[in-house]
């Protein structure tokens, strides 16, 4: 009996070690980034999705649903925990989008090229690369999950992965969207114990990098805040990705707008206990 228990422990530990970044579902691998451990429903899923538990230095920091075909994230989900600190400069990529035999933690491009016998062409088939974001005009690398919403160096560095980036209008990114991220969020989260955020991008008809990377038509963000065990509040915003303007909405209004923009099933971003009004 004891030997059987030991064998089971070994098997469980092997399964745990085998857990990768590109996972089969958020519920089974990194549910902690979603209110009541419930991710958005399938209405936003692209044709070729990848579920990424964003892992850096052997720890999960947020979750991203990635569109392999358009090479942009559909959404990133995280806990709002802002803290002081410097903005990282190193950009990372997701090795496991190439296959599960690659490292389970995000890496620099040059690390993969130099130490894992990966070609830039092979890497570029699975995701956006640094070259795709070079020489942009009127656009920059727009974080979905912003580094400033995290408390320390490792958590901020983890947001600097190209799987968390979209081509974003530079005026919007440095203007009204930045104001929402830095100022509105501080005001709105007053009195919140835990704030869950899901921020996303609606695919557009235009591309950068010779058709490799989609330029989203809209950027949106939604938040569900637990004030205490009996009280919650929620809010949302959306912005066209060619105007320096952010529209404040209720959670229910954003879900309706996204339902119309995607033209599929009714969109649900959070568990039903999060208020829609």
mmCIF file of N, CA, C and O in Angstrom, residues 8-90:
data_model
loop_
_atom_site.group_PDB
_atom_site.id
_atom_site.type_symbol
_atom_site.label_atom_id
_atom_site.label_comp_id
_atom_site.label_asym_id
_atom_site.label_seq_id
_atom_site.Cartn_x
_atom_site.Cartn_y
_atom_site.Cartn_z
ATOM 1 N N UNK A 8 2.050 6.862 -6.702
ATOM 2 C CA UNK A 8 1.062 7.887 -7.058
ATOM 3 C C UNK A 8 1.638 9.289 -6.884
ATOM 4 O O UNK A 8 1.432 10.176 -7.714
ATOM 5 N N UNK A 9 2.392 9.484 -5.783
ATOM 6 C CA UNK A 9 3.014 10.790 -5.534
ATOM 7 C C UNK A 9 3.992 11.147 -6.654
ATOM 8 O O UNK A 9 4.048 12.277 -7.116
ATOM 9 N N UNK A 10 4.763 10.167 -7.062
ATOM 10 C CA UNK A 10 5.734 10.389 -8.149
ATOM 11 C C UNK A 10 5.009 10.759 -9.442
ATOM 12 O O UNK A 10 5.391 11.686 -10.150
ATOM 13 N N UNK A 11 3.927 10.022 -9.734
ATOM 14 C CA UNK A 11 3.162 10.285 -10.951
ATOM 15 C C UNK A 11 2.557 11.686 -10.930
ATOM 16 O O UNK A 11 2.612 12.423 -11.923
ATOM 17 N N UNK A 12 1.989 12.078 -9.788
ATOM 18 C CA UNK A 12 1.401 13.410 -9.652
ATOM 19 C C UNK A 12 2.453 14.488 -9.838
ATOM 20 O O UNK A 12 2.251 15.485 -10.534
ATOM 21 N N UNK A 13 3.629 14.288 -9.217
ATOM 22 C CA UNK A 13 4.697 15.285 -9.347
ATOM 23 C C UNK A 13 5.174 15.372 -10.791
ATOM 24 O O UNK A 13 5.478 16.455 -11.291
ATOM 25 N N UNK A 14 5.210 14.255 -11.500
ATOM 26 C CA UNK A 14 5.615 14.265 -12.913
ATOM 27 C C UNK A 14 4.595 15.034 -13.753
ATOM 28 O O UNK A 14 4.958 15.801 -14.638
ATOM 29 N N UNK A 15 3.315 14.804 -13.445
ATOM 30 C CA UNK A 15 2.271 15.533 -14.171
ATOM 31 C C UNK A 15 2.393 17.028 -13.926
ATOM 32 O O UNK A 15 2.229 17.845 -14.826
ATOM 33 N N UNK A 16 2.681 17.400 -12.682
ATOM 34 C CA UNK A 16 2.813 18.821 -12.336
ATOM 35 C C UNK A 16 3.997 19.435 -13.067
ATOM 36 O O UNK A 16 3.900 20.502 -13.667
ATOM 37 N N UNK A 17 5.133 18.721 -13.096
ATOM 38 C CA UNK A 17 6.314 19.234 -13.792
ATOM 39 C C UNK A 17 6.044 19.369 -15.286
ATOM 40 O O UNK A 17 6.611 20.227 -15.954
ATOM 41 N N UNK A 18 5.151 18.509 -15.786
ATOM 42 C CA UNK A 18 4.860 18.535 -17.212
ATOM 43 C C UNK A 18 3.914 19.650 -17.618
ATOM 44 O O UNK A 18 3.654 19.841 -18.787
ATOM 45 N N UNK A 19 3.376 20.357 -16.649
ATOM 46 C CA UNK A 19 2.461 21.429 -16.984
ATOM 47 C C UNK A 19 3.186 22.515 -17.766
ATOM 48 O O UNK A 19 4.208 23.009 -17.334
ATOM 49 N N UNK A 20 2.631 22.878 -18.882
ATOM 50 C CA UNK A 20 3.311 23.836 -19.746
ATOM 51 C C UNK A 20 2.584 25.160 -19.736
ATOM 52 O O UNK A 20 1.512 25.303 -19.180
ATOM 53 N N UNK A 21 3.218 26.093 -20.435
ATOM 54 C CA UNK A 21 2.606 27.406 -20.539
ATOM 55 C C UNK A 21 1.412 27.420 -21.466
ATOM 56 O O UNK A 21 0.419 28.023 -21.202
ATOM 57 N N UNK A 22 1.578 26.799 -22.635
ATOM 58 C CA UNK A 22 0.462 26.690 -23.560
ATOM 59 C C UNK A 22 -0.358 25.502 -23.077
ATOM 60 O O UNK A 22 0.079 24.364 -23.154
ATOM 61 N N UNK A 23 -1.544 25.795 -22.546
ATOM 62 C CA UNK A 23 -2.320 24.798 -21.804
ATOM 63 C C UNK A 23 -3.602 24.455 -22.559
ATOM 64 O O UNK A 23 -3.941 25.090 -23.557
ATOM 65 N N UNK A 24 -4.310 23.448 -22.070
ATOM 66 C CA UNK A 24 -5.556 23.057 -22.725
ATOM 67 C C UNK A 24 -6.742 23.878 -22.227
ATOM 68 O O UNK A 24 -7.721 24.053 -22.940
ATOM 69 N N UNK A 25 -6.646 24.394 -20.994
ATOM 70 C CA UNK A 25 -7.708 25.266 -20.483
ATOM 71 C C UNK A 25 -7.178 26.094 -19.321
ATOM 72 O O UNK A 25 -6.292 25.651 -18.583
ATOM 73 N N UNK A 26 -7.737 27.290 -19.179
ATOM 74 C CA UNK A 26 -7.354 28.139 -18.043
ATOM 75 C C UNK A 26 -7.895 27.568 -16.737
ATOM 76 O O UNK A 26 -7.263 27.674 -15.692
ATOM 77 N N UNK A 27 -9.089 26.963 -16.789
ATOM 78 C CA UNK A 27 -9.717 26.453 -15.563
ATOM 79 C C UNK A 27 -8.837 25.435 -14.859
ATOM 80 O O UNK A 27 -8.786 25.394 -13.631
ATOM 81 N N UNK A 28 -8.105 24.623 -15.639
ATOM 82 C CA UNK A 28 -7.312 23.558 -15.031
ATOM 83 C C UNK A 28 -5.875 23.995 -14.704
ATOM 84 O O UNK A 28 -5.187 23.318 -13.955
ATOM 85 N N UNK A 29 -5.440 25.119 -15.256
ATOM 86 C CA UNK A 29 -4.016 25.463 -15.118
ATOM 87 C C UNK A 29 -3.731 26.782 -14.406
ATOM 88 O O UNK A 29 -2.829 26.856 -13.583
ATOM 89 N N UNK A 30 -4.465 27.854 -14.734
ATOM 90 C CA UNK A 30 -4.228 29.132 -14.029
ATOM 91 C C UNK A 30 -5.533 29.884 -13.839
ATOM 92 O O UNK A 30 -5.700 31.013 -14.324
ATOM 93 N N UNK A 31 -6.480 29.270 -13.123
ATOM 94 C CA UNK A 31 -7.806 29.889 -12.957
ATOM 95 C C UNK A 31 -7.803 31.110 -12.033
ATOM 96 O O UNK A 31 -8.774 31.868 -12.008
ATOM 97 N N UNK A 32 -6.703 31.306 -11.284
ATOM 98 C CA UNK A 32 -6.683 32.358 -10.260
ATOM 99 C C UNK A 32 -6.783 33.774 -10.808
ATOM 100 O O UNK A 32 -7.035 34.723 -10.057
ATOM 101 N N UNK A 33 -6.604 33.932 -12.124
ATOM 102 C CA UNK A 33 -6.644 35.275 -12.721
ATOM 103 C C UNK A 33 -8.053 35.689 -13.145
ATOM 104 O O UNK A 33 -8.247 36.769 -13.687
ATOM 105 N N UNK A 34 -9.039 34.813 -12.878
ATOM 106 C CA UNK A 34 -10.411 35.081 -13.285
ATOM 107 C C UNK A 34 -11.328 35.107 -12.058
ATOM 108 O O UNK A 34 -11.182 34.276 -11.162
ATOM 109 N N UNK A 35 -12.286 36.030 -12.057
ATOM 110 C CA UNK A 35 -13.262 36.112 -10.973
ATOM 111 C C UNK A 35 -14.037 34.797 -10.890
ATOM 112 O O UNK A 35 -14.555 34.307 -11.890
ATOM 113 N N UNK A 36 -14.078 34.230 -9.690
ATOM 114 C CA UNK A 36 -14.702 32.923 -9.431
ATOM 115 C C UNK A 36 -14.100 31.823 -10.320
ATOM 116 O O UNK A 36 -14.761 30.830 -10.631
ATOM 117 N N UNK A 37 -12.861 32.057 -10.758
ATOM 118 C CA UNK A 37 -12.096 31.091 -11.580
ATOM 119 C C UNK A 37 -12.827 30.747 -12.886
ATOM 120 O O UNK A 37 -12.704 29.645 -13.413
ATOM 121 N N UNK A 38 -13.565 31.732 -13.419
ATOM 122 C CA UNK A 38 -14.343 31.499 -14.637
ATOM 123 C C UNK A 38 -13.879 32.446 -15.747
ATOM 124 O O UNK A 38 -14.122 33.645 -15.684
ATOM 125 N N UNK A 39 -13.206 31.925 -16.779
ATOM 126 C CA UNK A 39 -12.760 32.764 -17.900
ATOM 127 C C UNK A 39 -13.945 33.226 -18.762
ATOM 128 O O UNK A 39 -15.060 32.706 -18.625
ATOM 129 N N UNK A 40 -13.717 34.189 -19.658
ATOM 130 C CA UNK A 40 -14.756 34.556 -20.629
ATOM 131 C C UNK A 40 -15.224 33.332 -21.413
ATOM 132 O O UNK A 40 -14.482 32.357 -21.563
ATOM 133 N N UNK A 41 -16.461 33.411 -21.915
ATOM 134 C CA UNK A 41 -17.001 32.261 -22.652
ATOM 135 C C UNK A 41 -16.392 32.167 -24.052
ATOM 136 O O UNK A 41 -15.549 32.977 -24.441
ATOM 137 N N UNK A 42 -16.845 31.171 -24.806
ATOM 138 C CA UNK A 42 -16.202 30.839 -26.085
ATOM 139 C C UNK A 42 -16.514 31.822 -27.210
ATOM 140 O O UNK A 42 -15.976 31.698 -28.313
ATOM 141 N N UNK A 43 -17.370 32.808 -26.956
ATOM 142 C CA UNK A 43 -17.800 33.727 -28.027
ATOM 143 C C UNK A 43 -16.650 34.543 -28.621
ATOM 144 O O UNK A 43 -16.767 35.044 -29.738
ATOM 145 N N UNK A 44 -15.549 34.680 -27.882
ATOM 146 C CA UNK A 44 -14.406 35.456 -28.383
ATOM 147 C C UNK A 44 -13.325 34.583 -29.021
ATOM 148 O O UNK A 44 -12.358 35.115 -29.579
ATOM 149 N N UNK A 45 -13.471 33.275 -28.948
ATOM 150 C CA UNK A 45 -12.384 32.392 -29.372
ATOM 151 C C UNK A 45 -12.122 32.480 -30.882
ATOM 152 O O UNK A 45 -13.051 32.395 -31.680
ATOM 153 N N UNK A 46 -10.853 32.625 -31.274
ATOM 154 C CA UNK A 46 -10.512 32.668 -32.693
ATOM 155 C C UNK A 46 -10.474 31.257 -33.290
ATOM 156 O O UNK A 46 -10.638 30.271 -32.571
ATOM 157 N N UNK A 47 -10.214 31.168 -34.590
ATOM 158 C CA UNK A 47 -10.169 29.859 -35.261
ATOM 159 C C UNK A 47 -9.020 28.996 -34.745
ATOM 160 O O UNK A 47 -9.140 27.782 -34.642
ATOM 161 N N UNK A 48 -7.891 29.644 -34.450
ATOM 162 C CA UNK A 48 -6.725 28.886 -34.000
ATOM 163 C C UNK A 48 -6.219 29.460 -32.677
ATOM 164 O O UNK A 48 -5.246 30.215 -32.636
ATOM 165 N N UNK A 49 -6.874 29.102 -31.573
ATOM 166 C CA UNK A 49 -6.531 29.699 -30.283
ATOM 167 C C UNK A 49 -5.370 29.003 -29.584
ATOM 168 O O UNK A 49 -5.093 27.825 -29.829
ATOM 169 N N UNK A 50 -4.693 29.747 -28.730
ATOM 170 C CA UNK A 50 -3.717 29.158 -27.801
ATOM 171 C C UNK A 50 -3.980 29.755 -26.428
ATOM 172 O O UNK A 50 -4.058 30.977 -26.281
ATOM 173 N N UNK A 51 -4.128 28.878 -25.429
ATOM 174 C CA UNK A 51 -4.343 29.326 -24.056
ATOM 175 C C UNK A 51 -2.980 29.362 -23.368
ATOM 176 O O UNK A 51 -2.327 28.324 -23.220
ATOM 177 N N UNK A 52 -2.563 30.544 -22.965
ATOM 178 C CA UNK A 52 -1.223 30.691 -22.384
ATOM 179 C C UNK A 52 -1.338 31.131 -20.921
ATOM 180 O O UNK A 52 -1.907 32.180 -20.625
ATOM 181 N N UNK A 53 -0.808 30.322 -20.017
ATOM 182 C CA UNK A 53 -0.595 30.768 -18.634
ATOM 183 C C UNK A 53 0.790 31.423 -18.640
ATOM 184 O O UNK A 53 1.803 30.735 -18.760
ATOM 185 N N UNK A 54 0.805 32.733 -18.583
ATOM 186 C CA UNK A 54 2.041 33.485 -18.799
ATOM 187 C C UNK A 54 3.003 33.262 -17.633
ATOM 188 O O UNK A 54 2.782 33.743 -16.536
ATOM 189 N N UNK A 55 4.076 32.537 -17.932
ATOM 190 C CA UNK A 55 4.993 32.080 -16.891
ATOM 191 C C UNK A 55 6.367 32.706 -17.064
ATOM 192 O O UNK A 55 6.937 32.693 -18.154
ATOM 193 N N UNK A 56 6.859 33.276 -15.986
ATOM 194 C CA UNK A 56 8.187 33.889 -15.985
ATOM 195 C C UNK A 56 8.877 33.506 -14.681
ATOM 196 O O UNK A 56 8.294 33.608 -13.607
ATOM 197 N N UNK A 57 10.123 33.047 -14.798
ATOM 198 C CA UNK A 57 10.880 32.595 -13.614
ATOM 199 C C UNK A 57 10.066 31.620 -12.753
ATOM 200 O O UNK A 57 9.953 31.756 -11.534
ATOM 201 N N UNK A 58 9.449 30.669 -13.452
ATOM 202 C CA UNK A 58 8.755 29.555 -12.807
ATOM 203 C C UNK A 58 7.522 29.965 -12.008
ATOM 204 O O UNK A 58 7.115 29.283 -11.068
ATOM 205 N N UNK A 59 6.908 31.081 -12.394
ATOM 206 C CA UNK A 59 5.683 31.503 -11.716
ATOM 207 C C UNK A 59 4.706 32.058 -12.745
ATOM 208 O O UNK A 59 5.096 32.736 -13.691
ATOM 209 N N UNK A 60 3.408 31.767 -12.552
ATOM 210 C CA UNK A 60 2.376 32.317 -13.421
ATOM 211 C C UNK A 60 2.023 33.731 -12.968
ATOM 212 O O UNK A 60 1.801 33.968 -11.781
ATOM 213 N N UNK A 61 1.924 34.651 -13.946
ATOM 214 C CA UNK A 61 1.615 36.045 -13.616
ATOM 215 C C UNK A 61 0.300 36.531 -14.219
ATOM 216 O O UNK A 61 -0.305 37.453 -13.697
ATOM 217 N N UNK A 62 -0.128 35.961 -15.323
ATOM 218 C CA UNK A 62 -1.423 36.311 -15.909
ATOM 219 C C UNK A 62 -1.758 35.285 -16.978
ATOM 220 O O UNK A 62 -0.981 34.349 -17.218
ATOM 221 N N UNK A 63 -2.930 35.430 -17.589
ATOM 222 C CA UNK A 63 -3.384 34.472 -18.607
ATOM 223 C C UNK A 63 -3.703 35.216 -19.895
ATOM 224 O O UNK A 63 -4.237 36.321 -19.859
ATOM 225 N N UNK A 64 -3.381 34.598 -21.039
ATOM 226 C CA UNK A 64 -3.653 35.212 -22.338
ATOM 227 C C UNK A 64 -4.257 34.198 -23.292
ATOM 228 O O UNK A 64 -3.717 33.109 -23.460
ATOM 229 N N UNK A 65 -5.375 34.570 -23.904
ATOM 230 C CA UNK A 65 -5.895 33.808 -25.038
ATOM 231 C C UNK A 65 -5.284 34.427 -26.290
ATOM 232 O O UNK A 65 -5.467 35.612 -26.557
ATOM 233 N N UNK A 66 -4.531 33.621 -27.042
ATOM 234 C CA UNK A 66 -3.760 34.129 -28.176
ATOM 235 C C UNK A 66 -4.337 33.630 -29.492
ATOM 236 O O UNK A 66 -4.755 32.473 -29.601
ATOM 237 N N UNK A 67 -4.379 34.525 -30.480
ATOM 238 C CA UNK A 67 -4.847 34.187 -31.820
ATOM 239 C C UNK A 67 -3.623 33.853 -32.677
ATOM 240 O O UNK A 67 -2.883 34.740 -33.101
ATOM 241 N N UNK A 68 -3.408 32.576 -32.933
ATOM 242 C CA UNK A 68 -2.210 32.141 -33.668
ATOM 243 C C UNK A 68 -2.195 32.679 -35.103
ATOM 244 O O UNK A 68 -1.136 32.981 -35.647
ATOM 245 N N UNK A 69 -3.365 32.749 -35.729
ATOM 246 C CA UNK A 69 -3.421 33.191 -37.122
ATOM 247 C C UNK A 69 -3.140 34.683 -37.275
ATOM 248 O O UNK A 69 -2.405 35.095 -38.175
ATOM 249 N N UNK A 70 -3.729 35.484 -36.401
ATOM 250 C CA UNK A 70 -3.558 36.943 -36.498
ATOM 251 C C UNK A 70 -2.332 37.442 -35.729
ATOM 252 O O UNK A 70 -1.959 38.601 -35.822
ATOM 253 N N UNK A 71 -1.754 36.559 -34.928
ATOM 254 C CA UNK A 71 -0.546 36.854 -34.137
ATOM 255 C C UNK A 71 -0.743 38.026 -33.171
ATOM 256 O O UNK A 71 0.142 38.867 -32.989
ATOM 257 N N UNK A 72 -1.919 38.067 -32.567
ATOM 258 C CA UNK A 72 -2.199 39.040 -31.502
ATOM 259 C C UNK A 72 -2.990 38.335 -30.398
ATOM 260 O O UNK A 72 -3.646 37.319 -30.646
ATOM 261 N N UNK A 73 -2.941 38.867 -29.166
ATOM 262 C CA UNK A 73 -3.800 38.321 -28.114
ATOM 263 C C UNK A 73 -5.257 38.698 -28.346
ATOM 264 O O UNK A 73 -5.552 39.785 -28.850
ATOM 265 N N UNK A 74 -6.156 37.797 -27.983
ATOM 266 C CA UNK A 74 -7.594 38.089 -27.962
ATOM 267 C C UNK A 74 -7.901 38.854 -26.680
ATOM 268 O O UNK A 74 -8.595 39.867 -26.690
ATOM 269 N N UNK A 75 -7.366 38.346 -25.567
ATOM 270 C CA UNK A 75 -7.463 39.067 -24.291
ATOM 271 C C UNK A 75 -6.366 38.583 -23.346
ATOM 272 O O UNK A 75 -5.793 37.501 -23.528
ATOM 273 N N UNK A 76 -6.071 39.416 -22.363
ATOM 274 C CA UNK A 76 -5.221 39.011 -21.242
ATOM 275 C C UNK A 76 -5.999 39.268 -19.950
ATOM 276 O O UNK A 76 -6.751 40.246 -19.852
ATOM 277 N N UNK A 77 -5.839 38.371 -18.972
ATOM 278 C CA UNK A 77 -6.556 38.475 -17.700
ATOM 279 C C UNK A 77 -5.546 38.494 -16.556
ATOM 280 O O UNK A 77 -4.591 37.714 -16.552
ATOM 281 N N UNK A 78 -5.771 39.399 -15.596
ATOM 282 C CA UNK A 78 -4.805 39.556 -14.514
ATOM 283 C C UNK A 78 -5.473 40.169 -13.284
ATOM 284 O O UNK A 78 -6.620 40.638 -13.350
ATOM 285 N N UNK A 79 -4.750 40.183 -12.182
ATOM 286 C CA UNK A 79 -5.188 40.866 -10.966
ATOM 287 C C UNK A 79 -4.533 42.242 -10.924
ATOM 288 O O UNK A 79 -3.321 42.368 -11.143
ATOM 289 N N UNK A 80 -5.322 43.256 -10.649
ATOM 290 C CA UNK A 80 -4.826 44.634 -10.593
ATOM 291 C C UNK A 80 -4.126 44.859 -9.253
ATOM 292 O O UNK A 80 -4.753 44.883 -8.208
ATOM 293 N N UNK A 81 -2.791 44.981 -9.305
ATOM 294 C CA UNK A 81 -1.986 45.158 -8.085
ATOM 295 C C UNK A 81 -0.859 46.163 -8.376
ATOM 296 O O UNK A 81 0.316 45.783 -8.416
ATOM 297 N N UNK A 82 -1.203 47.432 -8.621
ATOM 298 C CA UNK A 82 -0.170 48.388 -9.037
ATOM 299 C C UNK A 82 0.848 48.659 -7.937
ATOM 300 O O UNK A 82 0.537 48.590 -6.749
ATOM 301 N N UNK A 83 2.073 48.915 -8.368
ATOM 302 C CA UNK A 83 3.134 49.244 -7.415
ATOM 303 C C UNK A 83 4.176 50.100 -8.095
ATOM 304 O O UNK A 83 4.207 50.202 -9.327
ATOM 305 N N UNK A 84 5.042 50.728 -7.336
ATOM 306 C CA UNK A 84 6.084 51.568 -7.925
ATOM 307 C C UNK A 84 7.171 50.717 -8.575
ATOM 308 O O UNK A 84 7.305 49.543 -8.269
ATOM 309 N N UNK A 85 7.922 51.303 -9.478
ATOM 310 C CA UNK A 85 9.013 50.552 -10.099
ATOM 311 C C UNK A 85 9.285 51.030 -11.504
ATOM 312 O O UNK A 85 8.502 51.781 -12.082
ATOM 313 N N UNK A 86 10.392 50.583 -12.043
ATOM 314 C CA UNK A 86 10.785 51.008 -13.380
ATOM 315 C C UNK A 86 10.123 50.136 -14.442
ATOM 316 O O UNK A 86 9.730 48.999 -14.177
ATOM 317 N N UNK A 87 10.025 50.698 -15.631
ATOM 318 C CA UNK A 87 9.435 49.988 -16.770
ATOM 319 C C UNK A 87 10.507 49.103 -17.402
ATOM 320 O O UNK A 87 11.588 49.586 -17.737
ATOM 321 N N UNK A 88 10.239 47.802 -17.568
ATOM 322 C CA UNK A 88 11.239 46.908 -18.176
ATOM 323 C C UNK A 88 11.554 47.308 -19.620
ATOM 324 O O UNK A 88 10.790 48.038 -20.258
ATOM 325 N N UNK A 89 12.662 46.805 -20.124
ATOM 326 C CA UNK A 89 13.059 47.111 -21.503
ATOM 327 C C UNK A 89 13.216 45.851 -22.360
ATOM 328 O O UNK A 89 13.304 45.933 -23.571
ATOM 329 N N UNK A 90 13.265 44.707 -21.725
ATOM 330 C CA UNK A 90 13.494 43.447 -22.450
ATOM 331 C C UNK A 90 12.179 42.874 -22.958
ATOM 332 O O UNK A 90 11.220 42.747 -22.195
#
